[in-house]
Amino acid sequence: MEKLKFAIFGTGFWANFQIPGWQELEGVQCVAAYNRTRSKAEKLAQTFGIPAIYDSPEALIANEDLDFVDICTNAETHLPLAKMAAEHGLDIVCQKPMAPSLLESQELVSICSAQGVKFFINENFRWQAPIRKLKEVMDSGVIGTAFKARVSFCSAFPVFDNQPFLAELDHFILTDIGSHVLDVCRFLFGEAQSLYCTTRRINKNIRGEDVANVLMKMQNQMTCFAEMSYASKLEKESFPQVLVSVEGSRGSLALTHDYTLKTTTSGGTVSEVIRPKVYPWADPEYAVVHSSIVDCQRDILKGLKGGEAETTGADNLKTVELVWKSYESAEEDMLIRLD
Ligand code: 89Y
């Protein structure tokens, strides 16, 4: 079967892991790279053997024979680049956050639907091996009916060293990590019915908020507390793991440091370690995320080939809504009811 051909738009930090992530999969090939700074596209192309480079997205689309584009530029450019690709009938894979606002995200999903092109978000945290396992154990019924959960990403990792632009964002942690954490909440527990959020900026050297706490009542009546922070100097650093605890009518689950999943029932506690697959190209500090990129992109590839995939644009729009309703709640100091 012919390989699906794609171009990568944006050759920054994450492209260096998404490209080798695609290269782990059969049936897909990166044929061109675009960056507005040509030398950056050249560097990525050399590292990963990408045959063509461009500093103009228009020229790339005009010259290359593509099936889809993988957009991993800054969020501000997602909508115009995706629009351009959709108008040429190309399917689209796009990084999170989908766009810098809820309105633009809605527009992006509408454009792809109107143009009849497939649209997926590279939302990979829900694909982390320990999180998949936690869901499997929870869905097996061993802890009974879940009634309460805490989903936590609290860290002091020097995130601005690798991604300095994050320090310039007016809206930081909810768009950056909140997109992942709130998506994990939806993946595990379904949709939210209402939410209340508080935010803070602790690090005075950045523009946006670096702490957010979102308390949600889920449609299944669970209470879910999502907490995220890049200002938390804790005894044990957990970056980039999402830690989860779930309490149910017959027991509880705790996904703790070092990928350890503890299942407690009246029979006692069973502990297992769910190690992610470590790829040679992965940065050890991000290992669990880099391995989830492969699993996420495998699922998206299935979607691109006509199957069902989880992280469609339409699905991810519900995560984007949680992000922006959280900002609204924090600004108004108000409980927000969701449709
Ligand atoms: O940008 C973020 C992401 O998607 O995963 C971790 C990160 O790199 C920093 O918060």
CSV table of C-alpha atoms in Angstrom, one decimal, residues 6-311:
chain,number,residue,atom,x,y,z
A,6,PHE,CA,3.0,14.7,4.6
A,7,ALA,CA,4.8,18.0,5.2
A,8,ILE,CA,5.7,19.2,8.7
A,9,PHE,CA,4.9,22.9,9.2
A,10,GLY,CA,7.1,24.3,12.0
A,11,THR,CA,10.5,22.7,13.0
A,12,GLY,CA,10.8,23.8,16.6
A,13,PHE,CA,11.2,21.8,19.8
A,14,TRP,CA,8.3,19.3,19.4
A,15,ALA,CA,8.9,18.6,15.6
A,16,ASN,CA,12.2,16.9,16.8
A,17,PHE,CA,10.1,14.2,18.5
A,18,GLN,CA,7.0,14.2,16.2
A,19,ILE,CA,9.1,13.4,13.1
A,20,PRO,CA,10.9,10.4,14.7
A,21,GLY,CA,7.5,9.4,16.1
A,22,TRP,CA,6.1,9.2,12.6
A,23,GLN,CA,9.2,7.3,11.5
A,24,GLU,CA,8.4,4.6,14.0
A,25,LEU,CA,5.2,3.9,12.0
A,26,GLU,CA,4.7,2.0,8.7
A,27,GLY,CA,2.8,3.6,5.8
A,28,VAL,CA,3.7,7.3,6.4
A,29,GLN,CA,6.5,9.5,5.1
A,30,CYS,CA,7.5,13.1,5.7
A,31,VAL,CA,8.4,14.6,2.3
A,32,ALA,CA,8.9,18.3,3.1
A,33,ALA,CA,9.5,20.7,6.0
A,34,TYR,CA,8.5,24.3,6.3
A,35,ASN,CA,9.8,26.9,8.7
A,36,ARG,CA,9.8,30.7,8.2
A,37,THR,CA,13.5,30.6,9.1
A,38,ARG,CA,14.9,28.3,6.4
A,39,SER,CA,18.0,27.3,8.4
A,40,LYS,CA,15.8,25.8,11.1
A,41,ALA,CA,13.9,23.7,8.5
A,42,GLU,CA,17.3,22.7,7.0
A,43,LYS,CA,18.5,21.4,10.4
A,44,LEU,CA,15.4,19.3,11.0
A,45,ALA,CA,15.5,18.0,7.4
A,46,GLN,CA,19.2,17.0,7.8
A,47,THR,CA,18.6,15.2,11.1
A,48,PHE,CA,15.7,13.2,9.9
A,49,GLY,CA,16.3,12.8,6.2
A,50,ILE,CA,13.4,15.0,4.9
A,51,PRO,CA,14.0,15.6,1.2
A,52,ALA,CA,12.6,19.1,0.7
A,53,ILE,CA,12.7,22.3,2.7
A,54,TYR,CA,10.7,25.6,2.3
A,55,ASP,CA,10.4,28.9,4.0
A,56,SER,CA,7.0,29.5,2.3
A,57,PRO,CA,4.0,27.3,3.1
A,58,GLU,CA,2.3,28.4,-0.2
A,59,ALA,CA,5.3,27.2,-2.2
A,60,LEU,CA,5.4,23.9,-0.3
A,61,ILE,CA,1.8,23.2,-0.9
A,62,ALA,CA,2.1,24.2,-4.6
A,63,ASN,CA,5.2,22.0,-5.3
A,64,GLU,CA,4.6,18.9,-3.2
A,65,ASP,CA,2.3,16.0,-3.6
A,66,LEU,CA,0.8,15.6,-0.1
A,67,ASP,CA,-1.9,13.7,1.7
A,68,PHE,CA,-1.8,15.7,4.9
A,69,VAL,CA,0.1,18.4,6.8
A,70,ASP,CA,1.3,18.2,10.4
A,71,ILE,CA,1.2,21.6,11.9
A,72,CYS,CA,3.5,22.3,14.9
A,73,THR,CA,4.0,26.0,14.6
A,74,ASN,CA,3.0,28.5,17.3
A,75,ALA,CA,-0.7,28.4,18.1
A,76,GLU,CA,-1.3,31.8,16.4
A,77,THR,CA,-0.5,30.4,13.0
A,78,HIS,CA,-2.6,27.2,13.3
A,79,LEU,CA,-5.8,28.7,11.8
A,80,PRO,CA,-4.2,30.4,8.7
A,81,LEU,CA,-2.0,27.4,7.9
A,82,ALA,CA,-4.8,24.9,8.4
A,83,LYS,CA,-7.2,27.0,6.3
A,84,MET,CA,-4.6,27.1,3.5
A,85,ALA,CA,-4.2,23.3,3.7
A,86,ALA,CA,-7.9,22.6,3.9
A,87,GLU,CA,-8.5,24.8,0.8
A,88,HIS,CA,-6.1,22.5,-1.0
A,89,GLY,CA,-8.0,19.4,0.1
A,90,LEU,CA,-5.3,18.3,2.5
A,91,ASP,CA,-6.1,16.5,5.7
A,92,ILE,CA,-4.6,18.1,8.8
A,93,VAL,CA,-2.9,17.1,12.0
A,94,CYS,CA,-2.3,19.9,14.4
A,95,GLN,CA,-0.5,20.4,17.7
A,96,LYS,CA,-2.3,21.5,20.9
A,97,PRO,CA,-3.5,24.0,21.8
A,98,MET,CA,-5.7,24.0,18.7
A,99,ALA,CA,-5.7,27.8,18.4
A,100,PRO,CA,-5.1,30.8,20.7
A,101,SER,CA,-8.9,31.2,21.5
A,102,LEU,CA,-12.1,29.2,21.7
A,103,LEU,CA,-13.5,31.2,18.8
A,104,GLU,CA,-10.6,30.4,16.5
A,105,SER,CA,-10.7,26.7,17.5
A,106,GLN,CA,-14.4,26.6,16.6
A,107,GLU,CA,-13.6,28.3,13.3
A,108,LEU,CA,-10.9,25.8,12.5
A,109,VAL,CA,-13.1,22.8,13.1
A,110,SER,CA,-15.9,24.4,11.0
A,111,ILE,CA,-13.5,25.1,8.1
A,112,CYS,CA,-12.2,21.5,8.1
A,113,SER,CA,-15.7,20.2,8.1
A,114,ALA,CA,-16.9,22.5,5.4
A,115,GLN,CA,-13.9,21.6,3.2
A,116,GLY,CA,-14.4,17.9,3.9
A,117,VAL,CA,-10.9,17.3,5.2
A,118,LYS,CA,-10.0,15.2,8.2
A,119,PHE,CA,-8.7,17.1,11.2
A,120,PHE,CA,-6.8,15.6,14.2
A,121,ILE,CA,-5.1,17.1,17.2
A,122,ASN,CA,-1.8,15.6,18.3
A,123,GLU,CA,-3.1,15.3,21.9
A,124,ASN,CA,-0.8,12.7,23.3
A,125,PHE,CA,-1.0,12.8,27.1
A,126,ARG,CA,-4.1,10.5,27.1
A,127,TRP,CA,-1.8,8.0,25.3
A,128,GLN,CA,0.7,7.8,28.1
A,129,ALA,CA,1.0,4.1,28.9
A,130,PRO,CA,0.3,4.4,32.7
A,131,ILE,CA,-2.8,6.5,32.0
A,132,ARG,CA,-4.1,3.9,29.5
A,133,LYS,CA,-3.5,1.2,32.1
A,134,LEU,CA,-5.2,3.1,34.9
A,135,LYS,CA,-8.3,3.5,32.6
A,136,GLU,CA,-8.2,-0.2,31.8
A,137,VAL,CA,-8.1,-1.2,35.5
A,138,MET,CA,-10.8,1.4,36.4
A,139,ASP,CA,-13.1,0.1,33.6
A,140,SER,CA,-12.6,-3.5,34.7
A,141,GLY,CA,-14.8,-2.5,37.7
A,142,VAL,CA,-12.3,-3.6,40.4
A,143,ILE,CA,-12.7,-0.4,42.4
A,144,GLY,CA,-16.5,-0.3,41.8
A,145,THR,CA,-18.1,3.0,40.8
A,146,ALA,CA,-15.7,5.9,40.7
A,147,PHE,CA,-17.0,8.9,42.7
A,148,LYS,CA,-14.0,11.2,43.1
A,149,ALA,CA,-10.7,11.9,41.3
A,150,ARG,CA,-7.6,14.1,41.4
A,151,VAL,CA,-5.6,14.6,38.3
A,152,SER,CA,-2.3,16.4,39.1
A,153,PHE,CA,0.5,18.0,37.2
A,154,CYS,CA,2.5,20.0,39.7
A,155,SER,CA,6.1,20.6,38.9
A,156,ALA,CA,9.1,22.9,39.1
A,157,PHE,CA,10.7,21.6,35.9
A,158,PRO,CA,12.5,24.5,34.1
A,159,VAL,CA,10.0,24.4,31.2
A,160,PHE,CA,11.0,27.8,29.8
A,161,ASP,CA,14.6,26.6,29.0
A,162,ASN,CA,13.3,24.4,26.2
A,163,GLN,CA,10.3,26.5,25.2
A,164,PRO,CA,11.1,30.1,26.0
A,165,PHE,CA,8.0,31.4,24.1
A,166,LEU,CA,5.8,29.9,26.9
A,167,ALA,CA,7.0,32.7,29.2
A,168,GLU,CA,5.5,35.3,26.8
A,169,LEU,CA,2.0,33.8,26.7
A,170,ASP,CA,-0.8,35.9,28.3
A,171,HIS,CA,-2.5,32.6,28.9
A,172,PHE,CA,0.1,30.0,29.9
A,173,ILE,CA,-0.6,27.0,32.1
A,174,LEU,CA,-4.2,26.2,31.1
A,175,THR,CA,-3.5,26.4,27.4
A,176,ASP,CA,-0.1,24.6,27.7
A,177,ILE,CA,-0.6,21.8,30.3
A,178,GLY,CA,-4.3,22.4,30.9
A,179,SER,CA,-5.0,21.2,27.3
A,180,HIS,CA,-3.4,17.9,28.3
A,181,VAL,CA,-4.6,17.6,31.8
A,182,LEU,CA,-8.3,18.5,31.1
A,183,ASP,CA,-8.2,16.1,28.1
A,184,VAL,CA,-6.9,13.3,30.4
A,185,CYS,CA,-9.9,14.1,32.7
A,186,ARG,CA,-12.3,13.8,29.8
A,187,PHE,CA,-10.6,10.6,28.6
A,188,LEU,CA,-10.9,9.0,32.0
A,189,PHE,CA,-14.2,10.3,33.4
A,190,GLY,CA,-16.2,11.7,30.5
A,191,GLU,CA,-17.6,15.2,30.0
A,192,ALA,CA,-18.0,17.9,32.7
A,193,GLN,CA,-21.3,19.4,33.7
A,194,SER,CA,-19.9,22.4,35.6
A,195,LEU,CA,-16.5,23.8,36.7
A,196,TYR,CA,-14.9,26.3,39.0
A,197,CYS,CA,-11.3,27.5,38.5
A,198,THR,CA,-8.7,29.6,40.3
A,199,THR,CA,-5.5,30.7,38.8
A,200,ARG,CA,-2.3,32.4,40.1
A,201,ARG,CA,1.0,33.7,38.7
A,202,ILE,CA,3.8,32.8,41.1
A,203,ASN,CA,6.8,33.2,38.8
A,204,LYS,CA,7.0,37.0,38.2
A,205,ASN,CA,9.3,36.5,35.2
A,206,ILE,CA,6.5,35.2,33.0
A,207,ARG,CA,3.4,36.9,31.6
A,208,GLY,CA,0.7,34.3,32.1
A,209,GLU,CA,-0.6,32.2,35.0
A,210,ASP,CA,1.5,29.3,36.2
A,211,VAL,CA,-0.9,27.7,38.7
A,212,ALA,CA,-4.5,26.6,37.9
A,213,ASN,CA,-7.0,24.5,39.9
A,214,VAL,CA,-10.1,23.3,38.2
A,215,LEU,CA,-12.9,21.6,40.2
A,216,MET,CA,-15.4,19.8,38.0
A,217,LYS,CA,-18.7,18.1,38.5
A,218,MET,CA,-18.8,15.5,35.8
A,219,GLN,CA,-21.9,14.4,33.9
A,220,ASN,CA,-21.6,11.0,35.6
A,221,GLN,CA,-21.8,12.9,39.0
A,222,MET,CA,-18.1,12.3,39.9
A,223,THR,CA,-16.1,15.1,41.4
A,224,CYS,CA,-12.8,15.7,39.5
A,225,PHE,CA,-10.1,18.0,40.7
A,226,ALA,CA,-7.5,18.9,38.1
A,227,GLU,CA,-4.6,20.8,39.4
A,228,MET,CA,-1.6,22.1,37.5
A,229,SER,CA,1.4,24.2,38.4
A,230,TYR,CA,4.9,25.0,37.2
A,231,ALA,CA,5.7,26.7,40.6
A,232,SER,CA,5.6,23.6,42.8
A,233,LYS,CA,8.9,22.7,44.4
A,234,LEU,CA,7.9,19.3,45.8
A,235,GLU,CA,9.9,16.6,47.5
A,236,LYS,CA,9.9,14.5,44.4
A,237,GLU,CA,9.7,16.0,40.9
A,238,SER,CA,7.2,14.2,38.7
A,239,PHE,CA,7.6,16.0,35.3
A,240,PRO,CA,6.2,15.1,32.8
A,241,GLN,CA,4.0,12.5,34.5
A,242,VAL,CA,0.3,13.2,35.2
A,243,LEU,CA,-0.4,11.7,38.6
A,244,VAL,CA,-4.0,10.5,39.2
A,245,SER,CA,-6.0,9.2,42.1
A,246,VAL,CA,-9.5,7.7,41.8
A,247,GLU,CA,-11.7,6.7,44.6
A,248,GLY,CA,-14.5,4.2,43.9
A,249,SER,CA,-17.2,2.4,45.9
A,250,ARG,CA,-15.1,-0.7,46.3
A,251,GLY,CA,-11.5,0.6,46.2
A,252,SER,CA,-9.1,3.2,44.9
A,253,LEU,CA,-6.4,3.7,42.3
A,254,ALA,CA,-3.3,5.8,42.6
A,255,LEU,CA,-1.0,6.5,39.7
A,256,THR,CA,2.1,7.9,41.5
A,257,HIS,CA,5.8,8.7,40.7
A,258,ASP,CA,7.9,6.4,38.5
A,259,TYR,CA,4.8,5.1,36.7
A,260,THR,CA,3.6,3.1,39.7
A,261,LEU,CA,0.0,2.1,39.7
A,262,LYS,CA,-1.5,1.0,43.1
A,263,THR,CA,-4.8,-0.7,43.2
A,264,THR,CA,-6.4,-0.9,46.7
A,265,THR,CA,-9.4,-3.0,47.5
A,266,SER,CA,-10.6,-4.7,50.7
A,267,GLY,CA,-8.0,-7.4,49.8
A,268,GLY,CA,-5.1,-5.0,50.2
A,269,THR,CA,-2.9,-3.0,47.8
A,270,VAL,CA,-1.4,-4.3,44.6
A,271,SER,CA,1.4,-2.3,43.0
A,272,GLU,CA,2.7,-2.5,39.4
A,273,VAL,CA,5.0,-0.4,37.4
A,274,ILE,CA,3.8,0.6,33.9
A,275,ARG,CA,7.0,1.7,32.1
A,276,PRO,CA,6.6,3.6,28.9
A,277,LYS,CA,8.5,2.2,25.8
A,278,VAL,CA,11.7,4.2,25.6
A,279,TYR,CA,12.8,5.2,22.0
A,280,PRO,CA,16.5,5.9,21.2
A,281,TRP,CA,15.5,9.4,19.9
A,282,ALA,CA,13.5,10.3,23.0
A,283,ASP,CA,14.8,12.9,25.5
A,284,PRO,CA,14.9,10.8,28.8
A,285,GLU,CA,13.5,13.8,30.7
A,286,TYR,CA,10.3,13.6,28.5
A,287,ALA,CA,10.4,9.8,27.9
A,288,VAL,CA,6.7,9.0,28.9
A,289,VAL,CA,5.5,11.8,26.6
A,290,HIS,CA,7.7,11.0,23.7
A,291,SER,CA,6.5,7.4,23.7
A,292,SER,CA,2.9,8.6,23.9
A,293,ILE,CA,3.5,10.6,20.7
A,294,VAL,CA,4.1,7.3,18.8
A,295,ASP,CA,0.8,5.8,20.1
A,296,CYS,CA,-1.1,9.0,19.5
A,297,GLN,CA,0.2,9.3,15.9
A,298,ARG,CA,-0.5,5.6,15.3
A,299,ASP,CA,-4.1,6.3,16.2
A,300,ILE,CA,-4.2,9.4,14.0
A,301,LEU,CA,-2.7,7.5,11.1
A,302,LYS,CA,-5.6,5.0,11.5
A,303,GLY,CA,-8.0,8.0,11.3
A,304,LEU,CA,-6.2,9.4,8.3
A,305,LYS,CA,-6.6,6.1,6.5
A,306,GLY,CA,-10.4,6.1,7.1
A,307,GLY,CA,-10.7,4.4,10.5
A,308,GLU,CA,-11.8,5.8,13.9
A,309,ALA,CA,-9.3,7.9,15.8
A,310,GLU,CA,-9.7,9.4,19.3
A,311,THR,CA,-8.3,12.9,19.1
